[in-house]
CSV table of C-alpha atoms in Angstrom, one decimal:
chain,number,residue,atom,x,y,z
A,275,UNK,CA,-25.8,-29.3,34.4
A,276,UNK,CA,-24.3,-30.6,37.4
A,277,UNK,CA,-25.2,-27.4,39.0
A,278,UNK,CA,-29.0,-28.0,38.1
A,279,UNK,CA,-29.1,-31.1,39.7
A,280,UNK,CA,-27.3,-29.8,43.1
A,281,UNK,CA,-29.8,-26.9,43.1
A,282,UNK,CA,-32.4,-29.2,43.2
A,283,UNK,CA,-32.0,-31.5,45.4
A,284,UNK,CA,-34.1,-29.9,47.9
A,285,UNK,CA,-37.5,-27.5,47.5
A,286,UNK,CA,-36.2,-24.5,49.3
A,287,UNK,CA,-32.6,-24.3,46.8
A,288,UNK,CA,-35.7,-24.3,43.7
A,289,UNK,CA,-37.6,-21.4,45.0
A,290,UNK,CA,-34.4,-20.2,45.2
A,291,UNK,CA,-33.5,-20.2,41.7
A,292,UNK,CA,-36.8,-19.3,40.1
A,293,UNK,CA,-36.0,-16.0,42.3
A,294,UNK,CA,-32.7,-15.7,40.3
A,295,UNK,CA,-30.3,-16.8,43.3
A,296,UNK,CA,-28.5,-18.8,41.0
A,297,UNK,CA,-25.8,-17.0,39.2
A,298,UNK,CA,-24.1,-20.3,37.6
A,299,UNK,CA,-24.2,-20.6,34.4
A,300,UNK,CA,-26.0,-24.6,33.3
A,301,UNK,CA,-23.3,-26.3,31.6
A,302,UNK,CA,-22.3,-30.1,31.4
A,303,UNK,CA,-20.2,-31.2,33.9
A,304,UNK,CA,-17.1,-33.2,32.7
A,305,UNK,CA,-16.4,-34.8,36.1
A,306,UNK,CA,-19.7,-35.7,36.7
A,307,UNK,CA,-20.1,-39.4,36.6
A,308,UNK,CA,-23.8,-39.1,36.1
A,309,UNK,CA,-23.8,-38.0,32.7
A,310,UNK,CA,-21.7,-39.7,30.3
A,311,UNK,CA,-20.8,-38.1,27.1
A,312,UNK,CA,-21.0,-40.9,23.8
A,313,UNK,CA,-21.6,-37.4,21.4
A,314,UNK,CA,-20.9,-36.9,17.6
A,315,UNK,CA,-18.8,-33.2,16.9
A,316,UNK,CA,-20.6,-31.1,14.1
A,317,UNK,CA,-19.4,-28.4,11.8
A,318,UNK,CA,-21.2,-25.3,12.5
A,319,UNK,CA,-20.9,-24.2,9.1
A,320,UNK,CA,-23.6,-27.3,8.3
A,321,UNK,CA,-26.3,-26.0,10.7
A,322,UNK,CA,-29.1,-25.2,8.3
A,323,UNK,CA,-32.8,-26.1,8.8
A,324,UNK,CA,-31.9,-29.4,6.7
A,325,UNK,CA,-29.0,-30.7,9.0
A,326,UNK,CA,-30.8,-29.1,11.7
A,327,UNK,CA,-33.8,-32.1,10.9
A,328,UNK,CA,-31.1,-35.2,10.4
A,329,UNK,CA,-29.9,-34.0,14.0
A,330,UNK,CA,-32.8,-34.1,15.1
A,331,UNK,CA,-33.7,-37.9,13.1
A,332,UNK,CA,-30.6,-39.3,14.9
A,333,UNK,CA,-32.0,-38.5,18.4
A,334,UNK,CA,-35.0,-39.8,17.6
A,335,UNK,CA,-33.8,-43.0,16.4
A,336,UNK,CA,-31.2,-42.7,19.9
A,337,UNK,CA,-34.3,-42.0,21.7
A,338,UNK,CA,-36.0,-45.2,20.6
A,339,UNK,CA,-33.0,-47.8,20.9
A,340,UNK,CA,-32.5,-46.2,24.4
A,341,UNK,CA,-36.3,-46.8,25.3
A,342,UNK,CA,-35.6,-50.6,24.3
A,343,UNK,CA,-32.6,-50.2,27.1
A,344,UNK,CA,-35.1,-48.6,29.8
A,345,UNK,CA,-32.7,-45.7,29.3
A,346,UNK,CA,-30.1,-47.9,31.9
A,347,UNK,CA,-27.6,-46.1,30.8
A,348,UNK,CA,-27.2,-42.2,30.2
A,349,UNK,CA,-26.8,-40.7,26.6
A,350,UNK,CA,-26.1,-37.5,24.9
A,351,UNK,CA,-27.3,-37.6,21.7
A,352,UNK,CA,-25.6,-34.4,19.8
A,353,UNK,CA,-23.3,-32.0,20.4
A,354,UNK,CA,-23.5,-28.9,18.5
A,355,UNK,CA,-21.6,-25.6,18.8
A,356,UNK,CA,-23.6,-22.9,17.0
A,357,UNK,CA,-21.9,-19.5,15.9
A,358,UNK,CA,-25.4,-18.1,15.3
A,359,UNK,CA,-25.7,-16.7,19.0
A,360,UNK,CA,-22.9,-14.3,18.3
A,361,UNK,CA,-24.6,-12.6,16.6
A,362,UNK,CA,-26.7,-11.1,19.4
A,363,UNK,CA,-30.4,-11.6,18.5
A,364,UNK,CA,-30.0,-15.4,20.0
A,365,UNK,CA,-30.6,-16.2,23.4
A,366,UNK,CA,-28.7,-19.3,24.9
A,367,UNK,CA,-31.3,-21.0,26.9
A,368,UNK,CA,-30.8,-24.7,29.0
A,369,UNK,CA,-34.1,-26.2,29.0
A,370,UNK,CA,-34.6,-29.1,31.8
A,371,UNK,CA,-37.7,-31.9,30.6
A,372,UNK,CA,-38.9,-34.3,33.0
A,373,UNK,CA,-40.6,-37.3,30.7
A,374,UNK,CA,-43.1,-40.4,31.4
A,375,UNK,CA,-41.5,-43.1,29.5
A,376,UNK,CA,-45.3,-44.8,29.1
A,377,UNK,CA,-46.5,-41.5,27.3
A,378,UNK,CA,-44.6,-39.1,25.9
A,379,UNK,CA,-41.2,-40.0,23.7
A,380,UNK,CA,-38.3,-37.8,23.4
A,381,UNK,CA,-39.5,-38.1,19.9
A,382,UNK,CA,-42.5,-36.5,20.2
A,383,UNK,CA,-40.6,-33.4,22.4
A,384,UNK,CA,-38.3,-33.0,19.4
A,385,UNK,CA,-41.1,-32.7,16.5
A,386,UNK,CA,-41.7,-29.4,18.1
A,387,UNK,CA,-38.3,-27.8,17.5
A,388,UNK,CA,-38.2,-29.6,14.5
A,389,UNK,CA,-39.3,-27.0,11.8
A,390,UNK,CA,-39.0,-23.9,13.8
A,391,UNK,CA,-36.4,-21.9,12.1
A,392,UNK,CA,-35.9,-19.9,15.6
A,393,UNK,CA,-34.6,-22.5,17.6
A,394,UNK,CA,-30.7,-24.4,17.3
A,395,UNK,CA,-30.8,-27.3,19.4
A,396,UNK,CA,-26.5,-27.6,20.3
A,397,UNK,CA,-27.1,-30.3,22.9
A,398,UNK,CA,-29.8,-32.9,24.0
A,399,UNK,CA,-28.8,-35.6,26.9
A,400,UNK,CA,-31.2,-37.8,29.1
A,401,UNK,CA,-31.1,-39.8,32.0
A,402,UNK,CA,-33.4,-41.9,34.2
A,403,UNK,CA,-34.8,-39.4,36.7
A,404,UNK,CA,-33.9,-39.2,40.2
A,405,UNK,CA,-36.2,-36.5,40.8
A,406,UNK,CA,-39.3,-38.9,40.5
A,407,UNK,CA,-40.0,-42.7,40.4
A,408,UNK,CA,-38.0,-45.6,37.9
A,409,UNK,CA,-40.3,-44.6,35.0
A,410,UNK,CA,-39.3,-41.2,34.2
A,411,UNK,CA,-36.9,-39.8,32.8
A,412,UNK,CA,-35.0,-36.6,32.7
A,413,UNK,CA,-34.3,-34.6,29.5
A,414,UNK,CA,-31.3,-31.3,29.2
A,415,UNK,CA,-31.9,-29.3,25.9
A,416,UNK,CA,-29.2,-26.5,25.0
A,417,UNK,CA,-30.0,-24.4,22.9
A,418,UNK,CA,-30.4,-20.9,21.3
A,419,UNK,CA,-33.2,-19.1,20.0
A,420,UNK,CA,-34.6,-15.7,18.5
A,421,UNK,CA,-37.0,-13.7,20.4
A,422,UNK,CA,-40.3,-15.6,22.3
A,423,UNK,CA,-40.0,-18.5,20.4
A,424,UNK,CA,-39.0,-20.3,23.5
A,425,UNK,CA,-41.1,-18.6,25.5
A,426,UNK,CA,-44.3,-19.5,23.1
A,427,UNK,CA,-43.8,-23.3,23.2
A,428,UNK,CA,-43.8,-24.1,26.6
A,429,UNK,CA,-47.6,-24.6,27.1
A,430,UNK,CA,-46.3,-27.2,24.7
A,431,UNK,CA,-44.3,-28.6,26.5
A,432,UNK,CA,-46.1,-28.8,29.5
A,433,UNK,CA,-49.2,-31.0,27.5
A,434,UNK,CA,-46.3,-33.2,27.6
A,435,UNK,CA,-43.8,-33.0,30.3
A,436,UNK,CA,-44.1,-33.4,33.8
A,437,UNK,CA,-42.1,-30.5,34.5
A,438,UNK,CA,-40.4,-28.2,32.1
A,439,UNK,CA,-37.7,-26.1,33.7
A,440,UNK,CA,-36.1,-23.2,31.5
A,441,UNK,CA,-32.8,-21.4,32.2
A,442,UNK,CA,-30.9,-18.6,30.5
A,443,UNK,CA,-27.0,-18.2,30.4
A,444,UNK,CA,-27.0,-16.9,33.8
A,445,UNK,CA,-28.6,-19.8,35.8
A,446,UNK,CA,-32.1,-17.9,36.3
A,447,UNK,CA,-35.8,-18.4,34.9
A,448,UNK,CA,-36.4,-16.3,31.8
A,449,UNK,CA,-39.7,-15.7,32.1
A,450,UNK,CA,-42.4,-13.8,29.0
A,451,UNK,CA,-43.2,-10.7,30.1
A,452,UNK,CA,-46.5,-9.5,29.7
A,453,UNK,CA,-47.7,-6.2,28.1
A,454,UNK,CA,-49.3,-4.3,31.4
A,455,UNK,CA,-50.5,-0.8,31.6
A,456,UNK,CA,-48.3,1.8,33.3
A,457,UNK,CA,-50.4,4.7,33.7
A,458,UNK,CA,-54.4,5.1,34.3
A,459,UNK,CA,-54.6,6.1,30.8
A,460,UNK,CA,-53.5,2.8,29.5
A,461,UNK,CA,-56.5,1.5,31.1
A,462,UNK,CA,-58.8,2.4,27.4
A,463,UNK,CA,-56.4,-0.7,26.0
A,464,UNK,CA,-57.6,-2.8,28.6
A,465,UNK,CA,-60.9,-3.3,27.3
A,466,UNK,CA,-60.8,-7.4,25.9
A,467,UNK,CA,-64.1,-9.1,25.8
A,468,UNK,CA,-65.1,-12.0,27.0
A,469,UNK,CA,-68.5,-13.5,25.4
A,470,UNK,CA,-68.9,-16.4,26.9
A,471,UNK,CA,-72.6,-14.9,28.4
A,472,UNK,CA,-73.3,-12.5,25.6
A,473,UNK,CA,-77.2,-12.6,25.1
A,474,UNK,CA,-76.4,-12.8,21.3
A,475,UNK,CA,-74.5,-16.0,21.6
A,476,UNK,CA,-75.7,-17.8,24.6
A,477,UNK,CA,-78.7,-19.1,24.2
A,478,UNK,CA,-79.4,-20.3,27.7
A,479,UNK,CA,-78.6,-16.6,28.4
A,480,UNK,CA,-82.5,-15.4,29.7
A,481,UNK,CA,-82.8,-12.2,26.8
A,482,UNK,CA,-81.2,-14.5,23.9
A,483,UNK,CA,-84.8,-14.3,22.2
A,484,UNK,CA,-85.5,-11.2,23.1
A,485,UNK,CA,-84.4,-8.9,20.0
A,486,UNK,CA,-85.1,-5.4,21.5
A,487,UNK,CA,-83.3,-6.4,24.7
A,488,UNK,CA,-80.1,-7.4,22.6
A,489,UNK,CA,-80.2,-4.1,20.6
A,490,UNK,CA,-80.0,-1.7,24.2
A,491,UNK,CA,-77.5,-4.0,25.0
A,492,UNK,CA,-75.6,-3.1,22.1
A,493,UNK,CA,-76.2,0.5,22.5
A,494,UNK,CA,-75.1,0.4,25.9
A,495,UNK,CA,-71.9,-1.1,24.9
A,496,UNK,CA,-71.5,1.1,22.3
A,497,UNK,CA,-71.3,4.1,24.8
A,498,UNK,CA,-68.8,2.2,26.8
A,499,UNK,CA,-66.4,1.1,24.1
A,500,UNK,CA,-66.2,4.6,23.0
A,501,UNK,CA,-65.4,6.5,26.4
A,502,UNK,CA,-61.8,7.3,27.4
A,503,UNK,CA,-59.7,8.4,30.4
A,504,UNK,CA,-60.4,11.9,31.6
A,505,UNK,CA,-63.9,12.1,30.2
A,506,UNK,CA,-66.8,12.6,32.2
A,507,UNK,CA,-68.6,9.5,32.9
A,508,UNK,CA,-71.7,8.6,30.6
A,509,UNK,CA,-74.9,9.0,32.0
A,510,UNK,CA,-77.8,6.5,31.5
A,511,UNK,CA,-81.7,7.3,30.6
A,512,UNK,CA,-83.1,4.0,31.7
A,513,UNK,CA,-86.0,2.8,30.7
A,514,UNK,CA,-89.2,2.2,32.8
A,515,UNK,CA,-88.7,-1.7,32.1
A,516,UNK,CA,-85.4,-1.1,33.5
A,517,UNK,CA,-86.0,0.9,36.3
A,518,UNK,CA,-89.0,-1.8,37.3
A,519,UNK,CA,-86.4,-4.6,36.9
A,520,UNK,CA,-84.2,-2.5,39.5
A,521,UNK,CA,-86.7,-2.1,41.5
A,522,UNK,CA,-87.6,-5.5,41.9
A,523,UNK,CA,-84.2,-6.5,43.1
A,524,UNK,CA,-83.8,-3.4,45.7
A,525,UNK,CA,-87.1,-4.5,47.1
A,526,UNK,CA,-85.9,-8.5,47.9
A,527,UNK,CA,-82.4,-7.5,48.8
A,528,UNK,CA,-82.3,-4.8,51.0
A,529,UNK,CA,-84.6,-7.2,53.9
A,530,UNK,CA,-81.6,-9.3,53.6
A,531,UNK,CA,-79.0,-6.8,54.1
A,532,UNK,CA,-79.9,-6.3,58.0
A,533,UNK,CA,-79.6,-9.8,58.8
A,534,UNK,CA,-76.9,-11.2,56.9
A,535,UNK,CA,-74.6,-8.5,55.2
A,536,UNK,CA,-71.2,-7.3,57.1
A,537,UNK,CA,-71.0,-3.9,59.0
A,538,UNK,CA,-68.3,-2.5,56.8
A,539,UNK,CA,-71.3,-3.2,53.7
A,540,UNK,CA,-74.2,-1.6,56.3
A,541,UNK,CA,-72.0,1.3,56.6
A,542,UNK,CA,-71.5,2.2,53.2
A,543,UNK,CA,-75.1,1.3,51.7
A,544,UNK,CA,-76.8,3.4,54.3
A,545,UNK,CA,-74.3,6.2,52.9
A,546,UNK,CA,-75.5,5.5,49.6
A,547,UNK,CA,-78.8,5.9,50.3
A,548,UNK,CA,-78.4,9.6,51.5
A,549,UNK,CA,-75.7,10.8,49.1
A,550,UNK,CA,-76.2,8.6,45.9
A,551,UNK,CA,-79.9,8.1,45.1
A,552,UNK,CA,-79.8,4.7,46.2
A,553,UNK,CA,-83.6,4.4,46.3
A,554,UNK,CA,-85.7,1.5,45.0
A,555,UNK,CA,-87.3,4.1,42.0
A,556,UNK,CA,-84.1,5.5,40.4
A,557,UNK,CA,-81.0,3.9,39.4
A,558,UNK,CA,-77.9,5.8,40.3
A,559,UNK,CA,-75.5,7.2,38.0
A,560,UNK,CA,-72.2,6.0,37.4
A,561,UNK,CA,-70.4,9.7,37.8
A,562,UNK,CA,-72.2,10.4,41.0
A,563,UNK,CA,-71.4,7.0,42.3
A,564,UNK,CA,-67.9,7.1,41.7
A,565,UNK,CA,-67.0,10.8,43.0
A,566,UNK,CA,-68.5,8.9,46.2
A,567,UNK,CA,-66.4,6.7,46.0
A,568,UNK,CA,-63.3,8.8,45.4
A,569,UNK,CA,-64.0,10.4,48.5
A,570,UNK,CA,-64.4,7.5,50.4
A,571,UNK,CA,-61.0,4.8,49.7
A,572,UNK,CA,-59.8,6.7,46.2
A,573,UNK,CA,-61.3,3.9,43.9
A,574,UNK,CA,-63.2,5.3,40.8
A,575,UNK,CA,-65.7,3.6,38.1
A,576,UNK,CA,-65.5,3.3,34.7
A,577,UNK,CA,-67.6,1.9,31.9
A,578,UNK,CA,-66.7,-1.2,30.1
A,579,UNK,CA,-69.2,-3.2,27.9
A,580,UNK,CA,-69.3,-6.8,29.3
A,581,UNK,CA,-66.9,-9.2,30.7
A,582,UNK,CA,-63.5,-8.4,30.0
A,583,UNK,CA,-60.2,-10.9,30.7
A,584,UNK,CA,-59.2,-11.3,34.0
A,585,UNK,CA,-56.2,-9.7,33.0
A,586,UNK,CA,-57.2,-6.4,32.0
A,587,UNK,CA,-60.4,-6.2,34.9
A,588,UNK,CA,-57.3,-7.2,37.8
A,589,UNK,CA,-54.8,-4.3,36.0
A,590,UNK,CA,-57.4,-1.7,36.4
A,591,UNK,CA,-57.6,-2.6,40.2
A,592,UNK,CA,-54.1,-1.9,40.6
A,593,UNK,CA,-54.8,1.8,39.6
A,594,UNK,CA,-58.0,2.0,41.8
A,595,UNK,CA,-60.3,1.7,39.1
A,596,UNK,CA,-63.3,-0.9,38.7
A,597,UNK,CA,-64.8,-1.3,35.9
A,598,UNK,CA,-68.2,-1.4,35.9
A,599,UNK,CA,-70.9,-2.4,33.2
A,600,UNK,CA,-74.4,-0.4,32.9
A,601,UNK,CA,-76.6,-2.5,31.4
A,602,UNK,CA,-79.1,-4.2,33.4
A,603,UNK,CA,-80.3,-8.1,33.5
A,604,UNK,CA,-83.2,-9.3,31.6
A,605,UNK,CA,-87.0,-8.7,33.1
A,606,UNK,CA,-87.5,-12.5,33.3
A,607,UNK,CA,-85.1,-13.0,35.6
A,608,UNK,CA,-84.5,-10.3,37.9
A,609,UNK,CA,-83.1,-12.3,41.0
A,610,UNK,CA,-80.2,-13.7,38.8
A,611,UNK,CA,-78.0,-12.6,36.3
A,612,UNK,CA,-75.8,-15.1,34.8
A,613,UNK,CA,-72.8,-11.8,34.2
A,614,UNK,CA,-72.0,-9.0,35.7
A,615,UNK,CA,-74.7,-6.0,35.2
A,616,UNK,CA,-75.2,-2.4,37.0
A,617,UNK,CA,-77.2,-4.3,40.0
A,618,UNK,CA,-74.1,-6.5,40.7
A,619,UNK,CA,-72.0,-3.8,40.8
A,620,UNK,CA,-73.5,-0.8,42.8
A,621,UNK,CA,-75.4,-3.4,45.0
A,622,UNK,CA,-72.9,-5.4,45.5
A,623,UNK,CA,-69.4,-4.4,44.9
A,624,UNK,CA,-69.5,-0.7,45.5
A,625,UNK,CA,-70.7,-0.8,49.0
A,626,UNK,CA,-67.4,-2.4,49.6
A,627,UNK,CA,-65.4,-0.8,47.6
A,628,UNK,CA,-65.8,2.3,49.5
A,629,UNK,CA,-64.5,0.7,53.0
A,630,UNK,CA,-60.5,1.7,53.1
A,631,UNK,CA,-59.2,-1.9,54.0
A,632,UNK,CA,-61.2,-3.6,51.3
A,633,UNK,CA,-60.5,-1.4,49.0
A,634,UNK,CA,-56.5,-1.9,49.6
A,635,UNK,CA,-57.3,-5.6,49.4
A,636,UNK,CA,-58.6,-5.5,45.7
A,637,UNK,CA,-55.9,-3.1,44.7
A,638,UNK,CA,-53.5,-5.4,46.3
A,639,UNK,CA,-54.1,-8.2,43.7
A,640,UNK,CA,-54.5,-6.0,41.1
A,641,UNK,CA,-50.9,-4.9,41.5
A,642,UNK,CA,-50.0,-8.6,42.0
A,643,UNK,CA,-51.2,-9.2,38.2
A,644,UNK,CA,-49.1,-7.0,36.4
A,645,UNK,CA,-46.8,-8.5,33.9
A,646,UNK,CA,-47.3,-12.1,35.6
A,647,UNK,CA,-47.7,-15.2,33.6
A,648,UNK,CA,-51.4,-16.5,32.5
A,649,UNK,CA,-50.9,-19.6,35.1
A,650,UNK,CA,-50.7,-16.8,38.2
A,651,UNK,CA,-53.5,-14.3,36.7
A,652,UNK,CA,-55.3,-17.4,37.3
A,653,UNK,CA,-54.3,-17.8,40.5
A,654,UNK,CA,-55.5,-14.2,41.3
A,655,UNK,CA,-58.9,-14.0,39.9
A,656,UNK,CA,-59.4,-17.5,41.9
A,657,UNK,CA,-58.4,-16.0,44.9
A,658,UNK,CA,-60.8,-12.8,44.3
A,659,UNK,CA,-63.3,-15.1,42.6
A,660,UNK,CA,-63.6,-16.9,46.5
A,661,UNK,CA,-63.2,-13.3,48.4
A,662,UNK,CA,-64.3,-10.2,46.8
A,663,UNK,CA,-66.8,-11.8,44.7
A,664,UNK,CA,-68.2,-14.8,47.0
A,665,UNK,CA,-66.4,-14.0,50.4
A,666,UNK,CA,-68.0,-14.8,53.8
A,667,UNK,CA,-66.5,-13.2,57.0
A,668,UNK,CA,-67.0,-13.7,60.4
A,669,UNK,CA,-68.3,-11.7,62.9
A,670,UNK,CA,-68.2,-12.8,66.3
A,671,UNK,CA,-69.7,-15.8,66.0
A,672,UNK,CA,-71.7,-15.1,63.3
A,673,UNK,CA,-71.7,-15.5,59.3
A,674,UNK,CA,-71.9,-12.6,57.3
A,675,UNK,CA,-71.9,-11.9,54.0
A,676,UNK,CA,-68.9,-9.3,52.2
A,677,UNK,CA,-68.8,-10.8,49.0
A,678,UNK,CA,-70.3,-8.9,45.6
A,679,UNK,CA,-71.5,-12.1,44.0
A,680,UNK,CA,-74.2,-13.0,47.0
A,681,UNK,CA,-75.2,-9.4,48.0
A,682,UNK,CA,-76.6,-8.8,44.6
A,683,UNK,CA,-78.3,-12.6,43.6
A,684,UNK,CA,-81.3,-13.4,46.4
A,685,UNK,CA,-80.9,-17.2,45.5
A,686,UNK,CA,-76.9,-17.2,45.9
A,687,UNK,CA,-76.8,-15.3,49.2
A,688,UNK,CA,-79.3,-17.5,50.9
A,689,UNK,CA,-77.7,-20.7,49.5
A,690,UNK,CA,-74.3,-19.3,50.9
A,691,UNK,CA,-74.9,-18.5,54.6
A,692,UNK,CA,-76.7,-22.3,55.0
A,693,UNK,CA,-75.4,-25.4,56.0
A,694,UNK,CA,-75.4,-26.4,52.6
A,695,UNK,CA,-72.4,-25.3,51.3
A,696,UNK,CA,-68.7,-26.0,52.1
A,697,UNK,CA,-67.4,-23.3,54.0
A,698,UNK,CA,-63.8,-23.3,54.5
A,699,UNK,CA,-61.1,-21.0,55.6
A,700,UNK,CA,-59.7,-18.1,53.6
A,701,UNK,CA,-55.7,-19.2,52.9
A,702,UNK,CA,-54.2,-17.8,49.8
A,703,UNK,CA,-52.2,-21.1,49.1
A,704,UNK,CA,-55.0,-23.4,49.2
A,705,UNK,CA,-57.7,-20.8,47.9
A,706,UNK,CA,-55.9,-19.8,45.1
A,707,UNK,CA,-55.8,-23.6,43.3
A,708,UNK,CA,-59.0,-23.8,44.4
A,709,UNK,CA,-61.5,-25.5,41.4
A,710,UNK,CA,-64.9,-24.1,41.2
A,711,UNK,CA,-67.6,-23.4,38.1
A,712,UNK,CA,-68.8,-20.2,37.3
């Protein structure tokens, strides 16, 4: 444990190890005159859940006759050499707390390893933190455990902690792994819903009243849930309600276009037009539209019924695919949509899409979100949330519009090249922790 301290003593040996630099092993250290051991040797024979719990009651009763001491000196509660982890299922894990002394007790941090039957606790020690100010305090857990079960309590922990640091036998971050698809095929798993806008749950949503409107919704989605890889793409008989709704849009966007949109947009929409059907009277298909866009930067379409994770929309970006809904927004409210429908995407995205830089851009983070924790996939859809989706560029000295969410919402795009706004410069770092409401 000695070790974990040196390591980080500074930011730069910390990235270091969350790369996996670190190839010691966190142990105690015996000469270290930091940690002083005061522990209690246990049978192993005795670790069952039951003696497991009384450990466990003594370091809560430690933890609370230390906290009368302002923890001025340092204690190891147990000691505990278990022979389960030979039997190769159990992963020996060091897991580093960092605890507010006013909140959160080491008690509390115990209760949830208490009655998990997948966890041993061998060791617990604490500290007074020299990572942070005189009222924290640091906490080493040894321990072994089965599987994920680690892995599944540290949003846990982090409700709790300050910092929760996890290493395995060999010194580096064990992170979960997340289930990520492979090949393009894989792409029919990644088809998880979100419903936070569904007209048949939202009632601020504009066709929440309007029971026909929900029922082509439904068949629409129906069609998309159903397609798979390699099939042709479905084609659409809209309705003349629909096609007025399109038309309505078309009409008060493409004025705008000229005067605010980027070039690399200007380019591709005026290609549209002569090789798509992009007209004001027909609503293009999603088959012609993507063997357009194959053509153009490789990226292809396919259905999907709503709003799915951010997950599983970034994953099919890493393949060149976008997934793209083909249902239309409600009559009432043609100049707004409060989710994605077939206006947002081939007005807005597509144009894009089809320019060879952009295009590398979105598959970029899509191939950044495979397998990568929910904190990061967070991260990512921020950063394409602020670029691909509400992105402004500069040309010259000019402000222009690139991003999906403004070329396709009159209100929104007009908002966003005024003073009004914030406007600030595109870095990752900063962009990507970015807060902003949908």
């Amino acid at each position: 444990f000695a070790n974990i301290q040196r390591t980080m003593s500074s930011a730069e040996s910390k990235r270091a190890m969350f790369n996996g630099s670190c190839n010691e092993t966190p142990q105690p250290s015996s000469s270290s005159s930091s940690w002083r051991n005061t522990s209690n040797q246990s049978d192993t024979s005795q670790l069952s859940k039951t003696y497991r719990r009384s450990l466990i009651e003594d370091a809560r009763q430690a933890s609370i006759d230390a906290s009368r001491d302002s923890f001025e000196i340092d204690e190891v509660f147990f000691e505990n050499e278990s022979k389960e982890d030979e039997l190769g299922d159990w992963n020996k894990s060091s897991v580093l707390l960092l605890l507010k002394k006013e909140s959160y007790s080491l008690s509390h941090v115990l209760s949830f390893f208490e009655n998990n039957n997948c966890m041993n606790i061998r060791h617990i020690e604490t500290r007074p933190s020299k990572r942070s100010n005189a009222y924290t305090i640091d906490v080493l857990l040894n321990l072994s455990s089965r599987g994920d079960a680690l892995q599944d309590l540290v949003p846990s922990l982090k409700n709790c902690c300050l910092d929760v640091q996890i290493f395995n036998t060999s010194g580096k971050l064990k992170p979960k792994v997340y289930w990520f698809p492979k090949k393009i095929s894989d792409l029919d798993l990644c088809q998880h819903l979100i419903t936070k806008y569904n007209p048949d749950l939202d009632q601020d949503h504009p066709g929440f009243s309007d029971k026909a409107y929900r029922v082509r919704r439904d068949e629409l989605a129906s069609v998309a849930f159903n397609y798979k890889y390699g099939q042709p793409l479905p084609r659409v008989v809209y309705t003349a309600e629909e096609t007025n709704t399109w038309k309505a849009v078309y009409r008060q966007l493409k004025p705008l276009y000229q005067k605010y949109a980027c070039k690399e947009f200007l380019r591709f929409f005026t290609m549209l037009e002569k090789e798509c059907n992009y007209t004001e009277n027909e609503i293009p298909q999603l088959e012609d539209v993507s063997n357009f866009l194959r053509a153009k930067s490789g990226f292809v379409l396919r259905p999907v019924a709503g709003i799915v994770t951010a997950r599983d929309f970034l994953a099919s970006l890493a393949f060149r695919v976008f997934q793209c809904t083909q249902y239309l927004r409600h009559q009432s409210a043609p100049m707004h949509s409060p989710e994605p429908d077939v206006v947002h995407e081939l007005m807005g995205h597509v144009p894009m899409l089809a320019d060879n830089k952009f295009a590398q851009f979105s598959q970029e983070i899509g191939l950044a979100s495979l397998g990568v924790s929910d904190e990061d996939i967070e991260r990512l859809a921020t950063l394409y949330w602020f670029s691909v989706e509400f992105g402004l560029c500069k040309e010259g000295n000019e402000m222009k519009v690139c991003g999906a969410g403004l070329l396709s919402s009159y209100g929104e795009l007009l908002y966003a090249i005024s003073d009004e706004p914030d406007h600030k410069p595109f870095d990752p770092d900063v962009t990507a922790i970015q807060p902003y409401q949908e």
